[in-house]
Amino acid sequence: MSDEKVLPRIRPEIAALPAYRQGRQASPDAFKLSSNENPFEPLPGVLEAVHAAGAFNRYPDATAARLRERLAARYGVSPDEVHVGAGSVSLLAQLLLATSGPGDEVVYAWRSFEAYPSLVAVTGATSVQVPLTTEARHDLPAMAAAVTERTRLVIVCSPNNPTGPTVGYDEFAAFVDEVPRDVLIVLDEAYAEFVTDRSSVEGGRVRAVLDRPNIVVLRTFSKAYGLAGLRVGYAIGNQAVLDAARSTAIPLSVTAAGEAAALASLDAESELLHRVSVIAERRDRLVDRLRETGWDVPDAQGNFVWLAAGERTLEVAAAFDAAGLIVRPFAGDGIRISIGEEESLDRIVEVAAATAAR
């Protein structure tokens, strides 16, 4: 008998998947601008709420009922039309598992959130990636044209991560009319709170005006609310669709501390709005300054900006790294720079000016 160790059989498409790469950590003298994190400390009342939720020997409420009720009242829906998970990405994974499998297709823009291809591959479905426009925006007519009888789910990311532009409300409404009603449309709005362009699509308005059971809106507490380390996101949609997602969820994945922190964050709405306005203003100033250096920066509506560095991406990212700025490169495409501390802006502009193509 051979002494060679035989490994369990792994699905080939899973074995080929690269592991998810989060933004690299920064040294104490550097700025971490790689993960779209909120540079502010937790909102008032959050730490106290987390400390009060200290019965770690007990399981949390698997339904996150208090948070669902609070969000339902906020959006004018029933609690059953709200689903809470460990970040909005986990909710997208559940929706994919509920709708898509081998032989099915999932349509989304590319480049967009880097987790999309892996999440689709795990289901056994096939990704259909529709290129962005030259302005780094979703090409919704092309996405609608890519929908076939095999399509089960379409993802629209607004603002688009990592490039920044939003989808307009009117173009989204026209897109919805083109997509068959038995195809699920997921509007991924992880960065919605930072949007200042009033023509942009907005999940609450979508649900109220379009009133289509095949639309689910995703939001998160990780970005604007600054709870990235506690992993709380939510979905708003038709109860039957969310019940299917709930059936695929890993039980008890939202902790009591996470739920308590989210509830406390909702109580601090005025401070949240102030912080979001500071980040949005900081973002807009940075976009203007980067454009002055020669970079063609797309419209930025999240808490990040995009440098389309193309084949120079890794070279330019190395220059930022050498300057103590940890950014997020996407080889061959570009660099995403999160909006962080005010003190980081001058250094970002200096490196951008030195690396701009002339």
Coordinates of C-alpha atoms in Angstrom, one line a residue:
M1 CA 0.0 0.0 0.0
S2 CA 1.3 3.4 -0.9
D3 CA 2.3 5.8 1.9
E4 CA 1.3 8.7 -0.2
K5 CA -1.3 10.9 1.5
V6 CA -4.5 11.2 -0.5
L7 CA -6.5 14.4 -0.1
P8 CA -10.2 14.6 -0.2
R9 CA -11.7 15.4 -3.5
I10 CA -12.4 19.2 -3.9
R11 CA -14.6 20.7 -6.6
P12 CA -12.2 21.9 -9.3
E13 CA -13.8 25.3 -9.6
I14 CA -13.4 25.8 -5.9
A15 CA -9.8 24.6 -5.8
A16 CA -9.1 27.2 -8.6
L17 CA -10.6 30.1 -6.7
P18 CA -8.1 32.6 -5.2
A19 CA -8.7 33.4 -1.5
Y20 CA -10.4 36.7 -0.8
R21 CA -7.8 39.4 -0.3
Q22 CA -8.7 42.2 2.1
G23 CA -6.8 45.4 2.2
R24 CA -3.3 45.1 3.6
Q25 CA -2.8 46.4 7.2
A26 CA -0.7 49.5 7.8
S27 CA 2.3 50.1 10.1
P28 CA 1.8 52.7 12.8
D29 CA 3.4 55.5 10.8
A30 CA 1.3 54.7 7.6
F31 CA -2.2 55.4 6.5
K32 CA -4.4 52.4 5.8
L33 CA -6.5 53.4 2.8
S34 CA -7.0 49.9 1.4
S35 CA -10.3 48.7 2.9
N36 CA -12.8 51.5 2.6
E37 CA -13.0 51.7 6.4
N38 CA -14.4 54.6 8.3
P39 CA -11.6 56.7 9.8
F40 CA -13.8 57.8 12.8
E41 CA -14.1 55.9 16.1
P42 CA -17.5 54.2 16.8
L43 CA -20.5 56.5 17.1
P44 CA -21.6 57.7 20.5
G45 CA -23.2 55.0 22.6
V46 CA -21.9 52.1 20.6
L47 CA -19.1 51.0 22.9
E48 CA -21.4 51.2 25.9
A49 CA -24.0 49.1 24.1
V50 CA -21.4 46.4 23.1
H51 CA -20.1 46.3 26.7
A52 CA -23.7 45.8 27.9
A53 CA -24.2 42.9 25.5
G54 CA -21.6 40.9 27.4
A55 CA -23.4 37.6 28.0
F56 CA -21.0 35.8 25.5
N57 CA -21.9 32.5 27.1
R58 CA -25.4 32.8 25.6
Y59 CA -26.4 32.5 21.9
P60 CA -27.7 35.7 20.3
D61 CA -31.3 36.1 18.9
A62 CA -30.9 34.2 15.6
T63 CA -33.5 36.5 13.9
A64 CA -32.0 39.8 15.1
A65 CA -35.6 40.7 15.8
R66 CA -35.0 44.1 17.5
L67 CA -32.8 45.3 14.7
R68 CA -35.2 44.0 12.0
E69 CA -38.1 45.8 13.7
R70 CA -36.1 49.0 13.9
L71 CA -35.1 48.8 10.3
A72 CA -38.6 47.9 9.2
A73 CA -40.0 51.0 10.8
R74 CA -37.2 53.1 9.2
Y75 CA -38.1 51.9 5.7
G76 CA -41.8 51.5 6.1
V77 CA -41.9 47.7 5.6
S78 CA -42.7 44.7 7.7
P79 CA -40.1 43.0 9.9
D80 CA -40.4 39.9 7.6
E81 CA -39.3 42.1 4.7
V82 CA -35.9 42.7 6.5
H83 CA -33.2 40.1 6.8
V84 CA -30.0 40.7 8.9
G85 CA -26.7 39.0 8.2
A86 CA -23.0 39.1 9.0
G87 CA -22.4 41.9 6.5
S88 CA -24.1 42.5 3.2
V89 CA -21.7 40.2 1.4
S90 CA -23.1 37.2 3.4
L91 CA -26.6 38.2 2.4
L92 CA -25.6 38.3 -1.2
A93 CA -24.1 34.8 -0.8
Q94 CA -27.4 33.6 0.6
L95 CA -29.4 35.1 -2.2
L96 CA -27.1 33.5 -4.8
L97 CA -27.4 30.1 -3.1
A98 CA -31.2 30.5 -3.0
T99 CA -31.5 31.3 -6.7
S100 CA -28.5 29.9 -8.7
G101 CA -26.8 26.6 -9.3
P102 CA -25.0 24.6 -12.0
G103 CA -26.3 25.7 -15.4
D104 CA -27.5 29.1 -14.2
E105 CA -26.0 32.5 -14.9
V106 CA -25.4 35.6 -12.8
V107 CA -25.0 38.9 -14.5
Y108 CA -22.9 41.8 -13.1
A109 CA -20.7 44.7 -14.2
W110 CA -17.0 44.3 -14.2
R111 CA -14.9 45.6 -12.7
S112 CA -17.0 45.6 -9.6
F113 CA -16.7 44.2 -6.1
E114 CA -14.0 41.5 -6.1
A115 CA -16.1 39.0 -4.1
Y116 CA -18.7 38.6 -6.8
P117 CA -16.9 36.1 -9.0
S118 CA -16.0 33.8 -6.0
L119 CA -19.6 34.0 -4.6
V120 CA -21.0 32.9 -7.9
A121 CA -18.5 30.2 -8.4
V122 CA -19.3 28.7 -5.0
T123 CA -22.9 28.2 -6.1
G124 CA -21.8 26.3 -9.3
A125 CA -23.4 29.0 -11.5
T126 CA -21.6 30.9 -14.2
S127 CA -20.6 34.6 -14.1
V128 CA -21.5 36.8 -17.0
Q129 CA -19.4 39.9 -16.6
V130 CA -20.5 43.0 -18.5
P131 CA -17.7 45.6 -19.0
L132 CA -18.1 49.1 -17.5
T133 CA -18.4 52.1 -19.8
T134 CA -15.4 54.3 -20.5
E135 CA -16.6 56.5 -17.6
A136 CA -16.2 53.5 -15.2
R137 CA -20.0 53.2 -14.9
H138 CA -22.5 50.3 -15.2
D139 CA -23.6 49.8 -18.8
L140 CA -27.2 48.9 -17.9
P141 CA -28.5 48.4 -21.5
A142 CA -25.6 46.0 -22.1
M143 CA -26.4 44.2 -18.8
A144 CA -30.1 43.9 -19.8
A145 CA -29.0 42.5 -23.2
A146 CA -26.9 39.9 -21.4
V147 CA -29.9 38.4 -19.5
T148 CA -30.9 35.1 -21.0
E149 CA -33.3 32.3 -20.0
R150 CA -30.5 30.9 -17.9
T151 CA -30.1 34.1 -15.9
R152 CA -31.3 33.8 -12.3
L153 CA -29.8 36.9 -10.6
V154 CA -28.4 40.3 -11.6
I155 CA -26.2 42.4 -9.4
V156 CA -26.2 46.2 -9.6
C157 CA -23.5 47.9 -7.4
S158 CA -24.2 51.6 -6.7
P159 CA -21.9 53.3 -6.0
N160 CA -19.8 50.9 -7.8
N161 CA -16.9 49.4 -5.8
P162 CA -14.1 50.1 -6.7
T163 CA -14.6 52.7 -9.4
G164 CA -17.0 55.1 -7.6
P165 CA -19.9 56.2 -9.9
T166 CA -23.5 55.5 -9.1
V167 CA -26.4 54.3 -11.3
G168 CA -29.1 56.9 -11.9
Y169 CA -32.6 56.3 -10.7
D170 CA -34.2 56.7 -14.1
E171 CA -31.8 54.4 -15.9
F172 CA -32.3 51.8 -13.1
A173 CA -36.1 52.0 -13.5
A174 CA -35.8 51.5 -17.2
F175 CA -33.4 48.6 -16.6
V176 CA -35.9 46.9 -14.2
D177 CA -38.5 47.1 -17.0
E178 CA -36.2 45.2 -19.3
V179 CA -35.4 42.4 -16.9
P180 CA -37.8 39.4 -16.7
R181 CA -39.8 39.5 -13.5
D182 CA -38.7 36.0 -12.5
V183 CA -35.0 37.2 -12.4
L184 CA -33.8 38.6 -9.1
I185 CA -32.2 42.0 -9.2
V186 CA -29.9 42.8 -6.2
L187 CA -29.2 46.5 -5.7
D188 CA -25.9 46.5 -3.7
E189 CA -25.8 49.8 -1.8
A190 CA -23.0 49.3 0.7
Y191 CA -21.9 52.9 0.2
A192 CA -25.3 54.6 -0.2
E193 CA -24.9 56.9 2.8
F194 CA -22.0 58.7 1.1
V195 CA -23.9 59.5 -2.1
T196 CA -24.5 63.2 -2.8
D197 CA -25.8 63.0 -6.4
R198 CA -29.5 63.2 -6.0
S199 CA -30.2 61.7 -9.4
S200 CA -28.7 58.4 -8.1
V201 CA -30.8 55.3 -7.5
E202 CA -31.8 54.8 -3.8
G203 CA -33.1 51.6 -2.4
G204 CA -35.9 53.1 -0.3
R205 CA -37.3 54.9 -3.3
V206 CA -36.9 51.8 -5.5
R207 CA -38.9 49.7 -3.1
A208 CA -41.6 52.4 -2.6
V209 CA -42.0 53.4 -6.3
L210 CA -41.2 50.4 -8.3
D211 CA -42.7 47.9 -5.9
R212 CA -41.3 44.8 -7.6
P213 CA -40.9 41.5 -5.7
N214 CA -37.8 40.7 -7.7
I215 CA -35.8 43.5 -6.3
V216 CA -33.7 43.2 -3.1
V217 CA -31.7 46.1 -1.6
L218 CA -28.5 45.4 0.4
R219 CA -27.1 47.8 3.0
T220 CA -24.4 47.5 5.6
F221 CA -23.3 49.0 8.9
S222 CA -19.6 48.4 8.0
K223 CA -18.9 51.6 6.1
A224 CA -20.7 54.8 7.0
Y225 CA -21.6 53.5 10.5
G226 CA -18.1 52.3 11.2
L227 CA -18.9 48.8 12.3
A228 CA -16.7 46.9 9.9
G229 CA -15.2 44.7 12.7
L230 CA -18.7 43.6 13.9
R231 CA -20.1 42.4 10.6
V232 CA -23.8 43.5 10.4
G233 CA -25.6 44.1 7.1
Y234 CA -29.2 43.9 6.1
A235 CA -31.5 43.2 3.1
I236 CA -34.9 44.7 2.3
G237 CA -37.1 42.8 -0.1
N238 CA -40.1 40.5 -0.7
Q239 CA -40.7 38.1 2.3
A240 CA -40.7 35.0 0.2
V241 CA -37.4 35.9 -1.4
L242 CA -35.8 36.7 1.9
D243 CA -37.3 33.5 3.5
A244 CA -35.4 31.6 0.8
A245 CA -32.2 33.4 1.7
R246 CA -32.8 32.8 5.4
S247 CA -33.0 29.1 4.6
T248 CA -29.4 29.1 3.3
A249 CA -28.0 31.2 6.1
I250 CA -25.5 29.9 8.6
P251 CA -27.4 30.1 11.9
L252 CA -26.5 32.6 14.6
S253 CA -24.0 34.4 12.4
V254 CA -25.0 37.9 13.7
T255 CA -23.7 38.3 17.3
A256 CA -25.6 40.0 20.1
A257 CA -22.8 42.6 20.3
G258 CA -23.2 43.3 16.6
E259 CA -26.9 43.8 16.9
A260 CA -26.5 46.0 19.9
A261 CA -23.9 48.1 18.1
A262 CA -26.2 48.5 15.1
L263 CA -29.1 49.6 17.2
A264 CA -27.0 52.2 19.1
S265 CA -25.6 53.4 15.8
L266 CA -29.1 54.1 14.5
D267 CA -29.7 56.2 17.7
A268 CA -26.8 58.4 16.7
E269 CA -28.2 59.6 13.4
S270 CA -27.2 63.2 13.7
E271 CA -23.6 62.4 14.4
L272 CA -23.6 59.9 11.6
L273 CA -24.8 62.5 9.1
H274 CA -22.1 64.9 10.3
R275 CA -19.4 62.3 9.8
V276 CA -20.7 61.2 6.4
S277 CA -20.7 64.9 5.2
V278 CA -17.1 65.3 6.4
I279 CA -16.0 62.2 4.4
A280 CA -18.0 63.2 1.3
E281 CA -16.5 66.7 1.4
R282 CA -13.0 65.3 1.9
R283 CA -13.6 62.9 -1.0
D284 CA -14.7 65.7 -3.4
R285 CA -11.7 67.8 -2.5
L286 CA -9.4 64.9 -3.2
V287 CA -11.0 64.1 -6.5
D288 CA -10.5 67.8 -7.6
R289 CA -6.9 67.8 -6.5
L290 CA -6.2 64.4 -8.2
R291 CA -7.6 65.6 -11.5
E292 CA -5.4 68.7 -11.3
T293 CA -2.4 66.3 -11.2
G294 CA -3.4 64.8 -14.5
W295 CA -5.3 61.7 -13.3
D296 CA -8.7 61.1 -15.0
V297 CA -10.7 60.3 -11.9
P298 CA -14.3 59.0 -12.3
D299 CA -17.2 60.5 -10.4
A300 CA -16.7 59.3 -6.8
Q301 CA -19.8 58.8 -4.7
G302 CA -18.6 56.3 -2.2
N303 CA -15.9 56.7 0.5
F304 CA -13.1 56.0 -2.0
V305 CA -11.6 57.3 -5.3
W306 CA -10.3 55.3 -8.3
L307 CA -7.1 55.8 -10.3
A308 CA -7.3 53.9 -13.6
A309 CA -3.6 53.0 -13.8
G310 CA -4.0 50.1 -16.1
E311 CA -0.8 48.2 -16.8
R312 CA 1.0 50.6 -14.4
T313 CA -1.1 49.6 -11.4
L314 CA 1.4 47.7 -9.4
E315 CA 4.2 50.2 -10.1
V316 CA 2.0 53.1 -9.0
A317 CA 0.7 51.2 -5.9
A318 CA 4.4 50.6 -4.9
A319 CA 5.0 54.4 -5.0
F320 CA 2.0 54.9 -2.6
D321 CA 3.3 52.1 -0.4
A322 CA 6.8 53.7 -0.3
A323 CA 5.1 56.9 0.9
G324 CA 3.3 55.2 3.8
L325 CA 0.0 55.0 2.0
I326 CA -1.5 51.5 1.9
V327 CA -3.9 51.5 -1.1
R328 CA -5.8 48.7 -2.9
P329 CA -4.4 47.8 -6.3
F330 CA -6.3 45.7 -8.8
A331 CA -3.6 44.4 -11.2
G332 CA -4.1 45.5 -14.8
D333 CA -7.0 47.8 -13.9
G334 CA -6.4 50.5 -11.3
I335 CA -6.0 51.6 -7.7
R336 CA -8.7 52.2 -5.1
I337 CA -7.9 54.8 -2.4
S338 CA -10.1 55.0 0.6
I339 CA -11.0 58.3 2.2
G340 CA -9.2 58.3 5.5
E341 CA -7.7 60.9 7.8
E342 CA -7.4 64.5 6.6
E343 CA -3.7 64.4 7.2
S344 CA -3.4 61.7 4.4
L345 CA -4.6 64.0 1.6
D346 CA -1.5 66.0 0.9
R347 CA 0.6 62.8 0.8
I348 CA -1.8 61.1 -1.6
V349 CA -1.7 64.1 -4.0
E350 CA 2.1 64.3 -3.9
V351 CA 2.4 60.6 -5.0
A352 CA -0.4 61.0 -7.6
A353 CA 1.4 64.0 -9.1
A354 CA 4.7 62.1 -9.2
T355 CA 3.1 59.1 -10.9
A356 CA 0.6 60.8 -13.3
A357 CA 1.0 59.9 -17.0
R358 CA 2.1 63.1 -18.8

